[in-house]
């Protein structure tokens, strides 16, 4: 890690999906002024950075990940003046702003693409990939071929995602120049970092089976972020192709590429043959193995890592990994403890801090996500409606996109009129107001957890060590620095007996326990502070 990465270890990030966070003007769509209203709520939690999903101009085929102007704000979200007020209000509260940077593709409504598709000799033609016929059999992430026929010039263009998201051709130096210009535009306005959307797909090898990790990837990343002008900013790449071999190249302290990445091994373990819509049984050993593996890779290589279970593309963690009904409080608090006391930067997704569970509906009309709808349309003839909707409820990205529930009032306090996507169906039971005002709540536990993490450098710089025995049905690890040592015990089983002979002071518990006796209840977690000599495992 370089000096900057060491500093970034102190970050705690909260992700906002602006469309669904808070509507300030009653049109049913979240907006920037709505975010400003809620900054104190976020600050209070113990957060010091916000990752804002795209707020740029967009026709919203993929809710803002299809950008038609990188240097202006989406009309429904407000204006550049609102944005400036928002970043000022964040900075006043010592909250950093991390913007979303979508480098792999634009919207088909972007002026570059509108020009590009006009004629083969248009100056913007080579901003995108055009070919007489599909160059390979790559599939779009959202279904169908990644090559779309375009009548105007009788050629095909590449889109790794929706048809309205054509891939930019990074081989073209003009594209690289435009995109560094975008970075500089926002850095000049004071942004503190970028989350880089599917970054490892910007370099492509058309002969390869997969779209990502092309031969010029590192050159392009260095070009974007290795420049002195932007050397102070925080960068996290969404890198589905990150692995033990390339992670040092992407994030090494001397590499001038990224501060850190999101990798997805722990998320993908529940993904049947890559299909997120096929419900999977939760297998603790698989998830824990993935977490342990990456904790060790990053620690052994002295790299900065990220800690997350949720974002705007994932179903809610308590529904996927634990119990979202009668053990909802225990599940949400245990998962948070398990994830966020490991080594790395915590990323909390809006609603996670109040234990939001998946949304359930048997009506496809309640869904808005392009990936979900494409999946439904291409399977509804062959798969029974019941089975299809079960899969969609399990895996749909809309699970994390229903409006944030602020209260049990009209539209959950999100808006004064009907939201763009149905209100979260459990908002009367699960909402921020109820959580803030109740002593035993996920929100108040998150506050304690983040305060604990902040209170000791052992959780930030300390050594991580997995000490779980596979037969325990638990995840247990140690964090230690100098003479301070903490043991984090997270139990997944009913009345589990975990034989750890440890004496220590309980510094956090989701069951209010006052002593450790080796027996743990379902989804119980406890954090013990020990002095090294006291630890003796049997
Ligand atoms: C990333 C985003 C996702 C988006 C896709 C295309 O995976 O997180 O929401 O649909 O890229 O931009
Ligand atoms: Ca609005």
GROMACS .gro file of C-alpha atoms in nm, residues 72-262:
model
  191
   72UNK     CA    1  -2.421   1.738  -1.685
   73UNK     CA    2  -2.685   1.625  -1.437
   74UNK     CA    3  -2.993   1.418  -1.521
   75UNK     CA    4  -3.298   1.646  -1.541
   76UNK     CA    5  -3.501   1.448  -1.287
   77UNK     CA    6  -3.215   1.468  -1.035
   78UNK     CA    7  -3.161   1.843  -1.053
   79UNK     CA    8  -2.902   2.078  -1.199
   80UNK     CA    9  -2.528   2.125  -1.182
   81UNK     CA   10  -2.596   2.403  -0.931
   82UNK     CA   11  -2.783   2.153  -0.709
   83UNK     CA   12  -2.490   1.916  -0.747
   84UNK     CA   13  -2.246   2.186  -0.637
   85UNK     CA   14  -2.458   2.258  -0.333
   86UNK     CA   15  -2.468   1.887  -0.259
   87UNK     CA   16  -2.091   1.839  -0.269
   88UNK     CA   17  -2.042   2.150  -0.054
   89UNK     CA   18  -2.284   2.014   0.203
   90UNK     CA   19  -2.098   1.683   0.201
   91UNK     CA   20  -1.761   1.848   0.244
   92UNK     CA   21  -1.894   2.065   0.527
   93UNK     CA   22  -1.967   1.740   0.708
   94UNK     CA   23  -1.630   1.585   0.618
   95UNK     CA   24  -1.791   1.343   0.380
   96UNK     CA   25  -1.606   1.263   0.060
   97UNK     CA   26  -1.792   1.229  -0.268
   98UNK     CA   27  -1.715   0.933  -0.492
   99UNK     CA   28  -1.884   0.960  -0.830
  100UNK     CA   29  -1.964   0.671  -1.062
  101UNK     CA   30  -1.750   0.663  -1.376
  102UNK     CA   31  -1.892   0.459  -1.662
  103UNK     CA   32  -1.604   0.416  -1.905
  104UNK     CA   33  -1.700   0.102  -2.093
  105UNK     CA   34  -2.005   0.234  -2.274
  106UNK     CA   35  -2.223   0.536  -2.333
  107UNK     CA   36  -2.593   0.560  -2.403
  108UNK     CA   37  -2.698   0.525  -2.765
  109UNK     CA   38  -2.840   0.874  -2.709
  110UNK     CA   39  -2.494   1.018  -2.649
  111UNK     CA   40  -2.400   1.260  -2.927
  112UNK     CA   41  -2.088   1.052  -3.002
  113UNK     CA   42  -2.302   0.750  -3.081
  114UNK     CA   43  -2.568   0.946  -3.266
  115UNK     CA   44  -2.292   1.073  -3.494
  116UNK     CA   45  -2.115   0.740  -3.508
  117UNK     CA   46  -2.411   0.549  -3.639
  118UNK     CA   47  -2.481   0.802  -3.919
  119UNK     CA   48  -2.215   0.687  -4.167
  120UNK     CA   49  -1.903   0.480  -4.195
  121UNK     CA   50  -1.688   0.786  -4.250
  122UNK     CA   51  -1.833   0.995  -3.969
  123UNK     CA   52  -1.552   1.137  -3.748
  124UNK     CA   53  -1.713   0.961  -3.449
  125UNK     CA   54  -1.741   0.623  -3.624
  126UNK     CA   55  -1.437   0.478  -3.446
  127UNK     CA   56  -1.555   0.586  -3.104
  128UNK     CA   57  -1.741   0.253  -3.103
  129UNK     CA   58  -1.688  -0.098  -3.237
  130UNK     CA   59  -1.852  -0.156  -3.575
  131UNK     CA   60  -1.826  -0.469  -3.791
  132UNK     CA   61  -1.991  -0.622  -4.097
  133UNK     CA   62  -2.087  -0.923  -3.891
  134UNK     CA   63  -2.053  -1.021  -3.525
  135UNK     CA   64  -1.681  -1.071  -3.456
  136UNK     CA   65  -1.746  -1.343  -3.200
  137UNK     CA   66  -2.030  -1.499  -3.003
  138UNK     CA   67  -2.009  -1.274  -2.699
  139UNK     CA   68  -2.335  -1.245  -2.512
  140UNK     CA   69  -2.477  -0.929  -2.361
  141UNK     CA   70  -2.499  -0.941  -1.981
  142UNK     CA   71  -2.865  -0.850  -2.020
  143UNK     CA   72  -2.944  -1.131  -2.266
  144UNK     CA   73  -2.898  -1.202  -2.636
  145UNK     CA   74  -2.600  -1.138  -2.860
  146UNK     CA   75  -2.365  -0.855  -2.770
  147UNK     CA   76  -2.373  -0.748  -3.137
  148UNK     CA   77  -2.663  -0.537  -3.257
  149UNK     CA   78  -2.747  -0.486  -3.623
  150UNK     CA   79  -2.790  -0.123  -3.722
  151UNK     CA   80  -2.974  -0.059  -4.044
  152UNK     CA   81  -2.840   0.289  -4.121
  153UNK     CA   82  -2.498   0.158  -4.224
  154UNK     CA   83  -2.576  -0.213  -4.252
  155UNK     CA   84  -2.325  -0.303  -3.978
  156UNK     CA   85  -2.325  -0.436  -3.624
  157UNK     CA   86  -2.210  -0.256  -3.309
  158UNK     CA   87  -2.095  -0.406  -2.980
  159UNK     CA   88  -2.296  -0.365  -2.659
  160UNK     CA   89  -2.186  -0.568  -2.358
  161UNK     CA   90  -2.499  -0.457  -2.173
  162UNK     CA   91  -2.833  -0.323  -2.302
  163UNK     CA   92  -2.886  -0.248  -2.671
  164UNK     CA   93  -2.884   0.120  -2.573
  165UNK     CA   94  -2.538   0.092  -2.415
  166UNK     CA   95  -2.285   0.071  -2.703
  167UNK     CA   96  -1.927  -0.012  -2.594
  168UNK     CA   97  -1.669   0.261  -2.642
  169UNK     CA   98  -1.365   0.175  -2.849
  170UNK     CA   99  -1.072   0.247  -2.619
  171UNK     CA  100  -0.826   0.162  -2.896
  172UNK     CA  101  -0.915   0.502  -3.035
  173UNK     CA  102  -0.689   0.769  -2.877
  174UNK     CA  103  -0.970   1.025  -2.908
  175UNK     CA  104  -1.190   0.815  -2.679
  176UNK     CA  105  -0.913   0.798  -2.423
  177UNK     CA  106  -0.871   1.172  -2.441
  178UNK     CA  107  -1.244   1.236  -2.402
  179UNK     CA  108  -1.265   1.009  -2.100
  180UNK     CA  109  -0.966   1.157  -1.919
  181UNK     CA  110  -1.134   1.491  -1.988
  182UNK     CA  111  -1.445   1.366  -1.808
  183UNK     CA  112  -1.239   1.266  -1.504
  184UNK     CA  113  -1.071   1.606  -1.500
  185UNK     CA  114  -1.400   1.793  -1.532
  186UNK     CA  115  -1.529   1.640  -1.208
  187UNK     CA  116  -1.196   1.650  -1.024
  188UNK     CA  117  -1.180   2.023  -1.097
  189UNK     CA  118  -1.523   2.054  -0.935
  190UNK     CA  119  -1.391   1.886  -0.622
  191UNK     CA  120  -1.490   1.518  -0.635
  192UNK     CA  121  -1.281   1.294  -0.415
  193UNK     CA  122  -1.292   0.973  -0.610
  194UNK     CA  123  -1.455   0.742  -0.859
  195UNK     CA  124  -1.616   0.404  -0.854
  196UNK     CA  125  -1.534   0.274  -1.198
  197UNK     CA  126  -1.812   0.074  -1.359
  198UNK     CA  127  -1.704  -0.262  -1.516
  199UNK     CA  128  -1.361  -0.111  -1.558
  200UNK     CA  129  -1.180  -0.429  -1.655
  201UNK     CA  130  -1.390  -0.451  -1.971
  202UNK     CA  131  -1.248  -0.141  -2.139
  203UNK     CA  132  -0.971  -0.335  -2.310
  204UNK     CA  133  -1.094  -0.620  -2.527
  205UNK     CA  134  -0.950  -0.918  -2.705
  206UNK     CA  135  -1.205  -1.023  -2.965
  207UNK     CA  136  -1.056  -1.373  -2.983
  208UNK     CA  137  -1.101  -1.430  -2.613
  209UNK     CA  138  -1.406  -1.603  -2.469
  210UNK     CA  139  -1.471  -1.333  -2.214
  211UNK     CA  140  -1.524  -0.962  -2.268
  212UNK     CA  141  -1.287  -0.838  -1.995
  213UNK     CA  142  -0.920  -0.820  -1.901
  214UNK     CA  143  -0.791  -0.729  -2.247
  215UNK     CA  144  -0.422  -0.676  -2.327
  216UNK     CA  145  -0.417  -0.295  -2.285
  217UNK     CA  146  -0.617  -0.273  -1.963
  218UNK     CA  147  -0.333  -0.161  -1.738
  219UNK     CA  148  -0.213   0.096  -1.991
  220UNK     CA  149  -0.561   0.251  -2.003
  221UNK     CA  150  -0.610   0.256  -1.628
  222UNK     CA  151  -0.272   0.419  -1.579
  223UNK     CA  152  -0.362   0.675  -1.839
  224UNK     CA  153  -0.678   0.765  -1.648
  225UNK     CA  154  -0.551   0.760  -1.292
  226UNK     CA  155  -0.171   0.757  -1.304
  227UNK     CA  156  -0.155   1.128  -1.384
  228UNK     CA  157  -0.025   1.367  -1.115
  229UNK     CA  158  -0.339   1.580  -1.148
  230UNK     CA  159  -0.555   1.300  -1.010
  231UNK     CA  160  -0.305   1.118  -0.790
  232UNK     CA  161  -0.487   1.226  -0.471
  233UNK     CA  162  -0.825   1.074  -0.556
  234UNK     CA  163  -0.971   0.745  -0.441
  235UNK     CA  164  -1.051   0.492  -0.712
  236UNK     CA  165  -1.230   0.161  -0.686
  237UNK     CA  166  -1.273  -0.051  -0.995
  238UNK     CA  167  -1.565  -0.284  -1.042
  239UNK     CA  168  -1.353  -0.579  -1.158
  240UNK     CA  169  -1.543  -0.904  -1.206
  241UNK     CA  170  -1.224  -1.046  -1.357
  242UNK     CA  171  -0.998  -0.965  -1.060
  243UNK     CA  172  -0.800  -1.267  -0.949
  244UNK     CA  173  -0.494  -1.358  -0.746
  245UNK     CA  174  -0.274  -1.309  -1.053
  246UNK     CA  175  -0.381  -0.964  -1.165
  247UNK     CA  176  -0.482  -0.799  -0.838
  248UNK     CA  177  -0.133  -0.668  -0.760
  249UNK     CA  178  -0.113  -0.515  -1.106
  250UNK     CA  179  -0.447  -0.340  -1.056
  251UNK     CA  180  -0.396  -0.211  -0.704
  252UNK     CA  181  -0.028  -0.237  -0.607
  253UNK     CA  182   0.092   0.071  -0.419
  254UNK     CA  183   0.356   0.144  -0.683
  255UNK     CA  184   0.136   0.079  -0.987
  256UNK     CA  185  -0.046   0.412  -1.031
  257UNK     CA  186  -0.363   0.231  -1.130
  258UNK     CA  187  -0.642   0.187  -0.872
  259UNK     CA  188  -0.669   0.236  -0.497
  260UNK     CA  189  -0.871  -0.083  -0.472
  261UNK     CA  190  -1.128  -0.300  -0.650
  262UNK     CA  191  -1.456  -0.475  -0.592
   0.00000   0.00000   0.00000
